[in-house]
Short mmCIF file of C-alpha atoms in Angstrom, two decimals:
data_model
loop_
_atom_site.label_atom_id
_atom_site.label_comp_id
_atom_site.label_asym_id
_atom_site.label_seq_id
_atom_site.Cartn_x
_atom_site.Cartn_y
_atom_site.Cartn_z
CA MET H 1 -43.87 1.35 -74.13
CA ASN H 2 -45.57 -0.12 -77.18
CA ASP H 3 -42.62 0.93 -79.31
CA ALA H 4 -40.25 -0.91 -77.01
CA LEU H 5 -42.48 -3.97 -77.19
CA LEU H 6 -42.53 -3.80 -80.99
CA VAL H 7 -38.74 -3.49 -81.17
CA THR H 8 -38.33 -6.49 -78.88
CA PHE H 9 -40.78 -8.47 -80.97
CA VAL H 10 -39.02 -7.66 -84.24
CA LYS H 11 -35.63 -8.46 -82.74
CA ALA H 12 -36.90 -11.78 -81.38
CA LEU H 13 -38.37 -12.68 -84.77
CA ALA H 14 -35.10 -11.75 -86.50
CA LEU H 15 -33.12 -13.84 -84.03
CA CYS H 16 -35.34 -16.88 -84.69
CA VAL H 17 -34.90 -16.50 -88.46
CA VAL H 18 -31.13 -16.10 -88.11
CA LEU H 19 -30.83 -19.10 -85.77
CA LEU H 20 -32.89 -21.32 -88.04
CA GLY H 21 -30.94 -20.17 -91.10
CA ALA H 22 -27.72 -20.87 -89.25
CA PHE H 23 -29.12 -24.31 -88.36
CA ALA H 24 -29.71 -25.10 -92.03
CA TYR H 25 -26.16 -24.23 -93.00
CA MET H 26 -24.62 -25.78 -89.90
CA THR H 27 -25.89 -29.15 -91.15
CA VAL H 28 -23.98 -28.68 -94.43
CA ILE H 29 -20.87 -27.42 -92.64
CA GLU H 30 -21.02 -30.35 -90.25
CA ARG H 31 -21.42 -32.91 -93.02
CA LYS H 32 -18.66 -31.35 -95.08
CA LEU H 33 -16.27 -31.19 -92.12
CA LEU H 34 -17.08 -34.76 -91.09
CA GLY H 35 -16.46 -35.77 -94.69
CA ARG H 36 -13.04 -34.12 -94.71
CA MET H 37 -12.10 -35.66 -91.37
CA GLN H 38 -13.16 -39.10 -92.59
CA HIS H 39 -11.35 -38.74 -95.92
CA ARG H 40 -14.38 -38.31 -98.18
CA TYR H 41 -16.12 -35.37 -99.84
CA GLY H 42 -19.41 -34.85 -98.03
CA PRO H 43 -22.41 -33.28 -99.82
CA ASN H 44 -21.33 -31.62 -103.10
CA ARG H 45 -24.10 -32.42 -105.62
CA VAL H 46 -26.89 -29.90 -104.94
CA GLY H 47 -25.86 -26.44 -106.13
CA PRO H 48 -22.30 -25.09 -106.12
CA PHE H 49 -20.21 -26.90 -103.46
CA GLY H 50 -23.40 -28.53 -102.21
CA LEU H 51 -24.65 -25.20 -100.85
CA MET H 52 -28.29 -25.85 -101.82
CA GLN H 53 -28.30 -29.07 -99.80
CA PRO H 54 -30.22 -27.62 -96.79
CA ILE H 55 -33.00 -26.38 -99.08
CA ALA H 56 -33.30 -29.82 -100.66
CA ASP H 57 -33.33 -31.33 -97.17
CA ALA H 58 -36.01 -28.90 -96.02
CA ILE H 59 -38.27 -29.69 -99.00
CA LYS H 60 -37.75 -33.38 -98.40
CA SER H 61 -38.61 -33.29 -94.71
CA ILE H 62 -41.71 -31.12 -95.27
CA PHE H 63 -43.17 -33.33 -98.00
CA LYS H 64 -42.33 -36.65 -96.42
CA GLU H 65 -45.24 -38.59 -95.00
CA ASP H 66 -45.81 -37.58 -91.40
CA ILE H 67 -46.30 -40.92 -89.69
CA VAL H 68 -48.24 -40.74 -86.44
CA VAL H 69 -47.87 -43.76 -84.20
CA SER H 70 -51.40 -44.98 -83.53
CA ALA H 71 -50.52 -46.34 -80.08
CA SER H 72 -48.88 -43.06 -79.05
CA ASP H 73 -50.15 -40.61 -76.49
CA ARG H 74 -51.35 -38.23 -79.20
CA PHE H 75 -51.28 -34.91 -77.33
CA VAL H 76 -47.86 -35.37 -75.75
CA TYR H 77 -46.49 -36.84 -78.98
CA PHE H 78 -47.37 -33.62 -80.82
CA LEU H 79 -46.32 -31.37 -77.96
CA ALA H 80 -42.79 -32.77 -77.50
CA PRO H 81 -41.06 -31.39 -80.64
CA PHE H 82 -42.56 -27.96 -80.02
CA ILE H 83 -41.31 -27.86 -76.43
CA SER H 84 -37.85 -28.70 -77.74
CA ILE H 85 -37.68 -26.00 -80.39
CA VAL H 86 -39.47 -23.24 -78.44
CA PHE H 87 -37.20 -23.43 -75.41
CA ALA H 88 -34.11 -23.88 -77.58
CA LEU H 89 -34.93 -20.66 -79.44
CA SER H 90 -35.90 -18.66 -76.37
CA ALA H 91 -32.69 -19.44 -74.48
CA PHE H 92 -30.55 -17.39 -76.87
CA GLY H 93 -32.36 -14.10 -76.24
CA ALA H 94 -30.47 -13.09 -73.11
CA ILE H 95 -27.01 -13.28 -74.70
CA PRO H 96 -25.63 -9.84 -75.66
CA ALA H 97 -23.95 -9.58 -79.08
CA GLY H 98 -22.42 -6.09 -78.80
CA PRO H 99 -22.28 -2.86 -76.78
CA ALA H 100 -25.51 -0.97 -76.04
CA GLY H 101 -27.08 0.76 -79.04
CA SER H 102 -24.81 -0.87 -81.63
CA LEU H 103 -27.60 -2.49 -83.67
CA PHE H 104 -28.75 0.48 -85.77
CA GLY H 105 -29.27 2.42 -82.54
CA PHE H 106 -30.96 -0.49 -80.79
CA ASN H 107 -29.45 -2.83 -78.26
CA PRO H 108 -28.05 -6.06 -79.73
CA TRP H 109 -29.86 -8.35 -77.28
CA ILE H 110 -33.51 -9.28 -76.84
CA VAL H 111 -33.77 -8.93 -73.09
CA ASP H 112 -31.34 -7.50 -70.55
CA LEU H 113 -32.15 -9.53 -67.46
CA ASP H 114 -30.48 -9.10 -64.10
CA ILE H 115 -30.56 -12.88 -63.84
CA GLY H 116 -29.64 -13.56 -67.49
CA LEU H 117 -27.34 -16.45 -66.58
CA LEU H 118 -30.07 -18.24 -64.67
CA TYR H 119 -32.54 -17.51 -67.45
CA VAL H 120 -30.41 -19.40 -69.96
CA PHE H 121 -30.06 -22.31 -67.51
CA ALA H 122 -33.81 -22.34 -66.90
CA ALA H 123 -34.70 -22.36 -70.60
CA THR H 124 -32.26 -25.16 -71.41
CA SER H 125 -33.41 -27.23 -68.42
CA ILE H 126 -37.01 -27.08 -69.67
CA GLY H 127 -35.83 -28.10 -73.13
CA VAL H 128 -35.07 -31.61 -71.84
CA TYR H 129 -38.82 -32.20 -71.48
CA GLY H 130 -39.08 -32.28 -75.27
CA ILE H 131 -36.74 -35.24 -75.60
CA PHE H 132 -38.08 -36.90 -72.49
CA LEU H 133 -41.75 -36.69 -73.48
CA ALA H 134 -40.93 -37.71 -77.05
CA GLY H 135 -39.38 -40.86 -75.63
CA TRP H 136 -42.36 -41.66 -73.47
CA SER H 137 -45.24 -40.74 -75.78
CA SER H 138 -43.94 -42.74 -78.77
CA ASN H 139 -44.85 -45.92 -76.91
CA SER H 140 -41.75 -47.76 -78.11
CA LYS H 141 -39.09 -49.33 -75.93
CA TYR H 142 -36.23 -47.77 -77.89
CA SER H 143 -37.77 -44.31 -77.60
CA LEU H 144 -38.40 -44.79 -73.90
CA LEU H 145 -34.80 -45.88 -73.30
CA GLY H 146 -33.58 -42.83 -75.22
CA GLY H 147 -35.79 -40.53 -73.15
CA LEU H 148 -34.70 -42.09 -69.87
CA ARG H 149 -31.03 -41.87 -70.80
CA SER H 150 -31.46 -38.26 -71.81
CA SER H 151 -33.09 -37.17 -68.57
CA ALA H 152 -30.59 -39.04 -66.36
CA GLN H 153 -27.75 -37.52 -68.35
CA MET H 154 -29.08 -33.98 -68.20
CA ILE H 155 -29.67 -34.09 -64.46
CA SER H 156 -26.15 -35.40 -63.88
CA TYR H 157 -24.38 -32.94 -66.11
CA GLU H 158 -26.39 -29.90 -65.10
CA LEU H 159 -24.58 -30.06 -61.74
CA GLY H 160 -21.19 -29.80 -63.41
CA LEU H 161 -22.52 -27.01 -65.59
CA GLY H 162 -23.92 -25.00 -62.69
CA LEU H 163 -20.87 -25.43 -60.48
CA SER H 164 -18.52 -24.38 -63.28
CA ALA H 165 -20.62 -21.28 -63.90
CA LEU H 166 -20.49 -20.58 -60.15
CA THR H 167 -16.81 -19.65 -60.56
CA ILE H 168 -17.84 -16.91 -62.97
CA ILE H 169 -20.63 -15.70 -60.69
CA LEU H 170 -18.26 -15.56 -57.71
CA ILE H 171 -15.69 -13.54 -59.64
CA ALA H 172 -18.01 -11.16 -61.48
CA GLY H 173 -20.47 -10.83 -58.58
CA THR H 174 -23.43 -10.59 -60.92
CA LEU H 175 -25.83 -12.81 -62.86
CA ASN H 176 -26.31 -10.25 -65.63
CA LEU H 177 -24.62 -11.52 -68.81
CA ARG H 178 -23.97 -7.99 -70.08
CA GLU H 179 -22.24 -7.08 -66.81
CA ILE H 180 -20.25 -10.33 -66.83
CA VAL H 181 -18.88 -9.42 -70.27
CA ASP H 182 -18.10 -5.87 -69.11
CA PHE H 183 -16.39 -7.16 -65.96
CA GLY H 184 -13.87 -9.34 -67.78
CA VAL H 185 -13.45 -12.36 -65.52
CA TRP H 186 -9.79 -12.96 -66.42
CA SER H 187 -8.74 -9.45 -65.42
CA LEU H 188 -9.43 -9.68 -61.68
CA SER H 189 -6.29 -11.47 -60.52
CA PRO H 190 -3.74 -13.93 -62.00
CA LEU H 191 -4.36 -16.09 -58.91
CA LEU H 192 -7.77 -16.97 -60.35
CA TRP H 193 -6.50 -18.13 -63.72
CA LEU H 194 -6.04 -21.74 -62.67
CA PRO H 195 -9.57 -22.27 -61.22
CA LEU H 196 -11.01 -20.34 -64.18
CA ALA H 197 -9.21 -22.59 -66.64
CA VAL H 198 -10.38 -25.70 -64.79
CA SER H 199 -13.97 -24.42 -64.73
CA PHE H 200 -13.74 -23.60 -68.41
CA VAL H 201 -12.74 -27.17 -69.26
CA THR H 202 -15.43 -28.75 -67.04
CA TYR H 203 -17.99 -26.33 -68.46
CA VAL H 204 -17.16 -27.18 -72.07
CA ILE H 205 -17.34 -30.94 -71.35
CA SER H 206 -20.65 -30.57 -69.50
CA SER H 207 -21.98 -28.46 -72.38
CA VAL H 208 -21.25 -31.22 -74.87
CA ALA H 209 -23.22 -33.59 -72.62
CA GLU H 210 -26.02 -31.05 -72.22
CA VAL H 211 -26.56 -30.74 -75.98
CA ASN H 212 -26.39 -34.53 -76.47
CA ARG H 213 -23.43 -34.54 -78.81
CA THR H 214 -20.88 -37.30 -79.31
CA PRO H 215 -19.30 -38.69 -77.11
CA PHE H 216 -22.41 -38.07 -74.99
CA ASP H 217 -25.06 -38.84 -77.61
CA LEU H 218 -26.43 -41.90 -75.82
CA PRO H 219 -30.08 -40.76 -76.09
CA GLU H 220 -29.92 -41.47 -79.83
CA ALA H 221 -27.20 -44.12 -79.96
CA GLU H 222 -28.09 -45.71 -83.29
CA GLN H 223 -26.12 -48.93 -82.77
CA GLU H 224 -27.97 -49.73 -79.54
CA ILE H 225 -31.44 -48.19 -79.54
CA VAL H 226 -32.23 -47.43 -83.23
CA ALA H 227 -32.46 -43.64 -82.89
CA GLY H 228 -33.55 -43.28 -79.28
CA TYR H 229 -36.25 -40.69 -78.72
CA LEU H 230 -36.31 -39.89 -82.47
CA THR H 231 -37.21 -43.43 -83.56
CA GLU H 232 -40.95 -42.88 -84.02
CA TYR H 233 -40.76 -39.36 -85.43
CA SER H 234 -40.71 -38.51 -89.10
CA SER H 235 -41.12 -35.61 -91.47
CA ILE H 236 -41.28 -32.09 -90.01
CA LYS H 237 -41.54 -33.23 -86.39
CA TRP H 238 -38.22 -35.02 -86.76
CA ALA H 239 -36.79 -31.87 -88.36
CA LEU H 240 -37.95 -29.80 -85.37
CA PHE H 241 -35.86 -32.01 -83.05
CA GLN H 242 -32.87 -31.58 -85.35
CA MET H 243 -33.38 -27.81 -85.30
CA ALA H 244 -33.55 -27.84 -81.51
CA GLU H 245 -30.31 -29.80 -81.30
CA TYR H 246 -28.40 -27.37 -83.49
CA VAL H 247 -29.93 -24.27 -81.90
CA ASN H 248 -28.96 -25.69 -78.50
CA MET H 249 -25.42 -26.18 -79.78
CA MET H 250 -25.29 -22.57 -80.93
CA THR H 251 -26.67 -21.33 -77.62
CA ALA H 252 -24.12 -23.40 -75.73
CA ALA H 253 -21.30 -22.03 -77.92
CA ALA H 254 -22.46 -18.42 -77.44
CA PHE H 255 -22.97 -18.97 -73.71
CA ILE H 256 -19.46 -20.42 -73.17
CA SER H 257 -18.01 -17.47 -75.11
CA THR H 258 -20.01 -14.99 -73.06
CA LEU H 259 -19.11 -16.49 -69.70
CA PHE H 260 -15.46 -17.39 -70.18
CA LEU H 261 -14.10 -15.65 -73.25
CA GLY H 262 -15.35 -12.08 -73.04
CA GLY H 263 -18.48 -12.56 -75.18
CA TRP H 264 -18.83 -9.93 -77.89
CA ARG H 265 -15.50 -8.23 -77.00
CA GLY H 266 -12.50 -8.71 -79.26
CA PRO H 267 -8.84 -8.65 -78.21
CA GLU H 268 -7.93 -5.16 -76.95
CA ALA H 269 -4.53 -5.34 -78.65
CA LEU H 270 -6.19 -5.05 -82.07
CA ASN H 271 -7.42 -1.57 -81.16
CA ALA H 272 -3.89 -0.32 -81.93
CA LEU H 273 -4.27 -1.45 -85.56
CA VAL H 274 -7.89 -0.48 -86.19
CA PRO H 275 -9.27 1.84 -83.50
CA GLY H 276 -12.40 0.45 -81.86
CA VAL H 277 -12.29 -2.93 -83.62
CA ALA H 278 -12.55 -4.81 -80.29
CA GLU H 279 -15.93 -3.18 -79.68
CA TRP H 280 -17.49 -4.11 -83.01
CA PRO H 281 -20.73 -5.98 -82.42
CA PHE H 282 -21.54 -9.53 -83.63
CA ILE H 283 -18.19 -10.32 -85.28
CA TRP H 284 -16.29 -11.48 -82.21
CA LEU H 285 -19.19 -13.43 -80.74
CA LEU H 286 -19.75 -15.17 -84.08
CA LEU H 287 -16.04 -15.96 -84.36
CA LYS H 288 -15.94 -17.48 -80.87
CA MET H 289 -19.14 -19.42 -81.54
CA ALA H 290 -17.63 -20.75 -84.77
CA ILE H 291 -14.62 -22.07 -82.84
CA PHE H 292 -16.86 -23.99 -80.44
CA MET H 293 -19.12 -25.27 -83.22
CA PHE H 294 -16.01 -26.58 -84.94
CA LEU H 295 -14.94 -28.19 -81.67
CA PHE H 296 -18.32 -29.95 -81.32
CA ILE H 297 -18.04 -31.33 -84.87
CA TRP H 298 -14.40 -32.27 -84.39
CA LEU H 299 -15.27 -34.23 -81.25
CA ARG H 300 -17.98 -36.06 -83.13
CA ALA H 301 -15.54 -37.14 -85.82
CA THR H 302 -12.85 -38.15 -83.34
CA LEU H 303 -14.24 -39.70 -80.17
CA PRO H 304 -16.16 -42.96 -79.73
CA ARG H 305 -19.33 -42.90 -77.65
CA PHE H 306 -19.27 -43.48 -73.90
CA ARG H 307 -20.90 -46.54 -72.44
CA TYR H 308 -23.84 -45.59 -70.21
CA ASP H 309 -22.17 -46.48 -66.89
CA GLN H 310 -18.96 -44.72 -67.97
CA LEU H 311 -20.98 -41.61 -68.72
CA MET H 312 -22.59 -41.64 -65.28
CA ARG H 313 -19.35 -42.38 -63.46
CA PHE H 314 -17.52 -39.66 -65.37
CA GLY H 315 -20.22 -37.11 -64.59
CA TRP H 316 -20.64 -37.84 -60.90
CA ILE H 317 -17.14 -38.87 -59.86
CA TRP H 318 -14.92 -36.66 -62.00
CA LEU H 319 -16.72 -33.68 -63.48
CA PHE H 320 -18.86 -32.89 -60.44
CA GLU H 321 -15.97 -33.12 -57.96
CA ILE H 322 -13.53 -31.14 -60.08
CA ALA H 323 -16.07 -28.38 -60.73
CA LEU H 324 -17.00 -28.26 -57.04
CA PHE H 325 -13.36 -28.07 -55.99
CA SER H 326 -12.64 -25.34 -58.51
CA ALA H 327 -15.59 -23.29 -57.23
CA LEU H 328 -14.37 -23.79 -53.65
CA VAL H 329 -10.84 -22.66 -54.53
CA THR H 330 -12.23 -19.59 -56.30
CA GLY H 331 -14.32 -18.72 -53.27
CA ALA H 332 -11.33 -19.16 -50.94
CA ILE H 333 -9.09 -16.99 -53.11
CA ILE H 334 -11.69 -14.23 -53.30
CA ALA H 335 -12.37 -14.38 -49.56
CA PHE H 336 -8.81 -14.60 -48.27
CA ALA H 337 -6.29 -13.54 -50.91
CA LEU H 338 -7.87 -10.54 -52.60
CA MET W 1 -54.58 -7.38 -61.96
CA LEU W 2 -56.04 -8.87 -65.15
CA SER W 3 -52.85 -10.83 -65.75
CA PHE W 4 -52.94 -12.09 -62.16
CA ILE W 5 -56.53 -13.35 -62.53
CA LEU W 6 -55.60 -15.06 -65.79
CA LEU W 7 -52.48 -16.66 -64.30
CA ALA W 8 -54.32 -17.69 -61.14
CA THR W 9 -57.00 -19.38 -63.22
CA VAL W 10 -54.45 -21.30 -65.30
CA MET W 11 -52.57 -22.24 -62.12
CA THR W 12 -55.70 -23.52 -60.38
CA VAL W 13 -56.73 -25.55 -63.42
CA GLY W 14 -53.21 -27.01 -63.57
CA ALA W 15 -53.24 -27.85 -59.88
CA LEU W 16 -56.64 -29.57 -60.26
CA GLY W 17 -55.21 -31.49 -63.18
CA VAL W 18 -52.38 -32.81 -60.98
CA VAL W 19 -54.83 -34.44 -58.57
CA THR W 20 -57.57 -35.50 -61.02
CA LEU W 21 -55.75 -36.81 -64.11
CA ARG W 22 -55.52 -40.61 -64.13
CA GLN W 23 -52.40 -41.01 -66.25
CA PRO W 24 -49.39 -40.25 -63.95
CA VAL W 25 -47.36 -38.66 -66.76
CA HIS W 26 -50.23 -36.29 -67.56
CA ALA W 27 -50.52 -35.39 -63.89
CA ALA W 28 -46.78 -34.67 -63.72
CA LEU W 29 -47.03 -32.53 -66.87
CA SER W 30 -49.89 -30.64 -65.31
CA LEU W 31 -47.62 -30.01 -62.33
CA VAL W 32 -44.96 -28.61 -64.67
CA GLY W 33 -47.54 -26.28 -66.16
CA THR W 34 -48.59 -25.11 -62.71
CA LEU W 35 -44.97 -24.47 -61.70
CA LEU W 36 -44.24 -22.54 -64.90
CA THR W 37 -47.34 -20.38 -64.41
CA LEU W 38 -46.21 -19.68 -60.86
CA ALA W 39 -42.83 -18.61 -62.25
CA ILE W 40 -44.59 -16.25 -64.67
CA THR W 41 -46.52 -14.81 -61.71
CA TYR W 42 -43.20 -14.12 -59.98
CA VAL W 43 -41.99 -12.36 -63.14
CA THR W 44 -45.05 -10.10 -63.15
CA LEU W 45 -44.12 -9.22 -59.54
CA GLN W 46 -40.57 -8.34 -60.73
CA ALA W 47 -39.06 -11.17 -58.64
CA HIS W 48 -36.92 -12.48 -61.50
CA PHE W 49 -34.50 -14.45 -59.37
CA LEU W 50 -37.27 -16.36 -57.65
CA ALA W 51 -38.87 -17.10 -61.04
CA ALA W 52 -35.63 -18.45 -62.52
CA VAL W 53 -34.88 -20.59 -59.48
CA GLN W 54 -38.46 -21.87 -59.49
CA VAL W 55 -38.05 -23.05 -63.07
CA ILE W 56 -34.55 -24.51 -62.64
CA VAL W 57 -35.16 -26.34 -59.36
CA TYR W 58 -38.81 -27.41 -59.50
CA ALA W 59 -39.63 -27.70 -63.20
CA GLY W 60 -36.11 -28.46 -64.43
CA ALA W 61 -34.91 -30.92 -61.80
CA ILE W 62 -37.50 -32.20 -59.35
CA THR W 63 -40.36 -32.85 -61.77
CA VAL W 64 -37.91 -34.41 -64.25
CA LEU W 65 -37.03 -36.85 -61.46
CA PHE W 66 -40.74 -37.52 -60.81
CA LEU W 67 -41.24 -38.28 -64.49
CA PHE W 68 -38.09 -40.37 -64.56
CA VAL W 69 -39.42 -42.59 -61.78
CA ILE W 70 -42.90 -42.80 -63.36
CA MET W 71 -41.41 -43.89 -66.69
CA LEU W 72 -38.89 -46.27 -65.12
CA LEU W 73 -41.67 -48.07 -63.24
CA ASN W 74 -43.98 -47.70 -66.25
CA ALA W 75 -46.77 -46.74 -63.84
CA GLN W 76 -50.28 -46.88 -65.27
CA GLY W 77 -53.26 -44.88 -64.14
CA ASP W 78 -55.53 -47.81 -63.28
CA GLU W 79 -53.50 -49.45 -60.53
CA ARG W 80 -55.89 -49.53 -57.61
CA ALA W 81 -54.24 -52.28 -55.59
CA HIS W 82 -52.38 -49.99 -53.21
CA ARG W 83 -55.14 -47.52 -52.63
CA LEU W 84 -55.82 -47.11 -48.92
CA GLY W 85 -59.42 -46.52 -47.83
CA TRP W 86 -58.79 -43.78 -45.29
CA VAL W 87 -56.55 -41.61 -47.48
CA LYS W 88 -59.33 -39.98 -49.49
CA PRO W 89 -61.43 -38.64 -46.58
CA ALA W 90 -58.28 -37.64 -44.74
CA ALA W 91 -57.12 -35.69 -47.79
CA TYR W 92 -60.46 -33.89 -48.05
CA VAL W 93 -60.37 -32.94 -44.35
CA THR W 94 -56.75 -31.72 -44.55
CA GLY W 95 -57.51 -29.75 -47.71
CA VAL W 96 -60.46 -27.99 -46.14
CA VAL W 97 -58.53 -27.25 -42.93
CA VAL W 98 -55.58 -25.79 -44.84
CA ALA W 99 -57.84 -23.71 -47.09
CA VAL W 100 -59.83 -22.33 -44.15
CA GLY W 101 -56.59 -21.64 -42.24
CA LEU W 102 -55.11 -19.75 -45.20
CA MET W 103 -58.29 -17.73 -45.73
CA PHE W 104 -58.41 -16.90 -42.05
CA THR W 105 -54.79 -15.70 -41.97
CA ILE W 106 -55.26 -13.60 -45.09
CA PHE W 107 -58.52 -11.94 -44.12
CA ALA W 108 -58.10 -11.71 -40.32
CA SER W 109 -54.80 -9.83 -40.45
CA PRO W 110 -54.31 -8.19 -43.85
CA THR W 111 -50.69 -7.13 -44.17
CA THR W 112 -49.93 -3.89 -45.95
CA LEU W 113 -47.14 -3.76 -48.49
CA PRO W 114 -43.97 -1.91 -47.47
CA ASP W 115 -43.42 1.39 -49.26
CA ALA W 116 -42.13 1.51 -52.83
CA ALA W 117 -38.54 2.41 -51.88
CA THR W 118 -38.14 -0.70 -49.70
CA ILE W 119 -39.54 -2.94 -52.43
CA SER W 120 -37.35 -1.57 -55.20
CA ALA W 121 -34.29 -1.85 -52.89
CA ALA W 122 -35.13 -5.50 -52.23
CA LEU W 123 -35.53 -6.23 -55.95
CA GLN W 124 -32.15 -4.69 -56.81
CA GLY W 125 -30.19 -6.85 -59.26
CA GLY W 126 -33.04 -9.33 -59.68
CA ASN W 127 -33.01 -9.66 -55.85
CA ALA W 128 -30.40 -12.46 -55.79
CA GLY W 129 -27.97 -10.51 -53.61
CA VAL W 130 -30.59 -9.27 -51.15
CA LEU W 131 -32.12 -12.71 -50.82
CA GLY W 132 -28.72 -14.31 -50.20
CA GLU W 133 -27.87 -11.78 -47.53
CA VAL W 134 -31.14 -12.35 -45.68
CA LEU W 135 -30.73 -16.13 -45.91
CA PHE W 136 -27.24 -16.08 -44.46
CA SER W 137 -27.88 -13.55 -41.70
CA GLN W 138 -31.46 -13.32 -40.47
CA PHE W 139 -32.54 -16.88 -41.37
CA VAL W 140 -29.21 -18.65 -41.10
CA LEU W 141 -30.40 -21.18 -38.50
CA ALA W 142 -33.48 -22.18 -40.50
CA PHE W 143 -31.35 -22.34 -43.63
CA GLN W 144 -28.81 -24.67 -42.01
CA LEU W 145 -31.58 -26.84 -40.53
CA VAL W 146 -33.15 -27.30 -43.96
CA GLY W 147 -29.72 -28.29 -45.24
CA VAL W 148 -29.36 -30.91 -42.49
CA LEU W 149 -32.87 -32.19 -43.25
CA LEU W 150 -32.04 -32.64 -46.93
CA LEU W 151 -28.75 -34.35 -46.07
CA THR W 152 -30.61 -36.78 -43.78
CA GLY W 153 -32.98 -37.57 -46.63
CA ILE W 154 -30.11 -38.26 -49.03
CA VAL W 155 -28.27 -40.48 -46.53
CA GLY W 156 -31.49 -42.40 -45.87
CA ALA W 157 -32.14 -42.94 -49.58
CA VAL W 158 -28.58 -44.11 -50.21
CA SER W 159 -28.62 -46.53 -47.27
CA LEU W 160 -31.93 -48.05 -48.47
CA VAL W 161 -30.58 -48.57 -52.00
CA GLU W 162 -27.23 -49.88 -50.74
CA ARG W 163 -28.82 -52.56 -48.58
CA ARG W 164 -31.01 -53.87 -51.39
CA ALA W 165 -28.14 -53.80 -53.87
CA ALA W 166 -25.95 -55.75 -51.43
CA GLN W 167 -28.67 -58.41 -51.01
CA GLU W 168 -29.12 -58.82 -54.73
CA ASP W 169 -25.38 -59.13 -55.07
CA ARG W 170 -25.38 -62.16 -52.79
CA GLU W 171 -28.39 -63.72 -54.49
CA GLN W 172 -27.08 -63.57 -58.01
CA GLU W 173 -23.47 -63.05 -58.88
CA LEU W 174 -23.68 -60.25 -61.42
CA PRO W 175 -20.68 -58.94 -63.32
CA ALA W 176 -19.43 -55.73 -61.74
CA THR W 177 -20.42 -53.41 -64.60
CA THR W 178 -24.00 -54.65 -64.85
CA GLN W 179 -24.35 -54.32 -61.11
CA ARG W 180 -23.08 -50.79 -61.31
CA GLU W 181 -25.46 -49.89 -64.11
CA ARG W 182 -28.43 -51.23 -62.18
CA GLU W 183 -27.46 -49.25 -59.13
CA LEU W 184 -27.13 -46.11 -61.18
CA THR W 185 -30.44 -46.49 -62.91
CA ARG W 186 -32.04 -47.05 -59.55
CA ALA W 187 -30.38 -43.99 -58.03
#
């Protein structure tokens, strides 16, 4: 029992280190990609190809003066960034990265929960408190507006998210992420491909809104409300919010891959070339995550930001209805046609 | 047992915080803490589904809405204007009655747990499937009635907001988008 606990602990620690390391380099990748898309170079001064940039950034944000707003609600002001990062990091643990026992004889996931899908939803829905409380405790109108926007947005888009995931739950008949990957949601019947594709699209759009990325980055819209909930934060506390944002992006990318694209499984056809390559752990999940991370960055470079009322109308009138209809169609097909 | 005592203590402190803290945001945060501790208690009882739903629905949605309203109104702790005189004694009486009633039910007719096989069957698959089946067969009437109740609440809320929005529309001719935004922030 204690051995199992120790293994879980070590794996959780390793996952945190990997996620935070990935965060550091995602910032460089993002800036470089944005640079390319906007016809400029991006960071290329620190180290070869600018690869030491995250280390320079880390040193800078640690040694910067940590300004504490004197009119803030001190306790909540300190608590908010930690809520953000803790729940961002803990959400990833339920996502399986390979078949059982493929990580040096251990399982490549932290916890194998029967309700893994709900666990990820629960952890991300608590994460919003970080942004929300940051906005309130800073005692600044821009921060407050950012916090309010963020919470209204999350509540609206969580519905689209949940209803799109409902399609998967209906088809796979389980909430366990490992079993969803093993089931293979696209293999049940070609009749379900259309609702699955629709749910996939609504899920991806809702995910972008859930992680506060452009075109849904209204909580920190710099042209309107300075930096939203981040306005009064500096130094390492600001960096913690940045970490949480990128870790949330990575969780969203891994979660979309796990639900809709077979998670850690590779294409079966490749097994003919290299036997067993489709069952290799980590590689396929990382590849799929990379595609979605690229998509998130691509969207940021391409799309302008929504206006607030457009965002709300889009969420409630389009996304919600389409996701609901798609879930209904899936249910009908499973009940009557299979 | 030790973990239960610990969790129960944290939960009670949190619940006391909800009713005693002056700052509404602190009280709401205390409520979140209480709800999360309750979810952890469910986890220690192996009821994972209930724990997850507890977090998603109560901590993740309902309390966020509470906080949203508190922040939107910028409510402060020292507003005493609306305090009604009879509420406090009435609350004490109700609290005592409920506590005594609960104690009486627990100690007068102690229920024994069903045997281990029944429990583990009910907790199969994080008990989502079992719970769903019971809800839609044994308790289907109660389930539907709760649904109707919630729907009534939503319709009532919408009709209240609609009427006020329509009045304001007549009073001051706002451009359509601003009007829309105000409605949305209110809803």
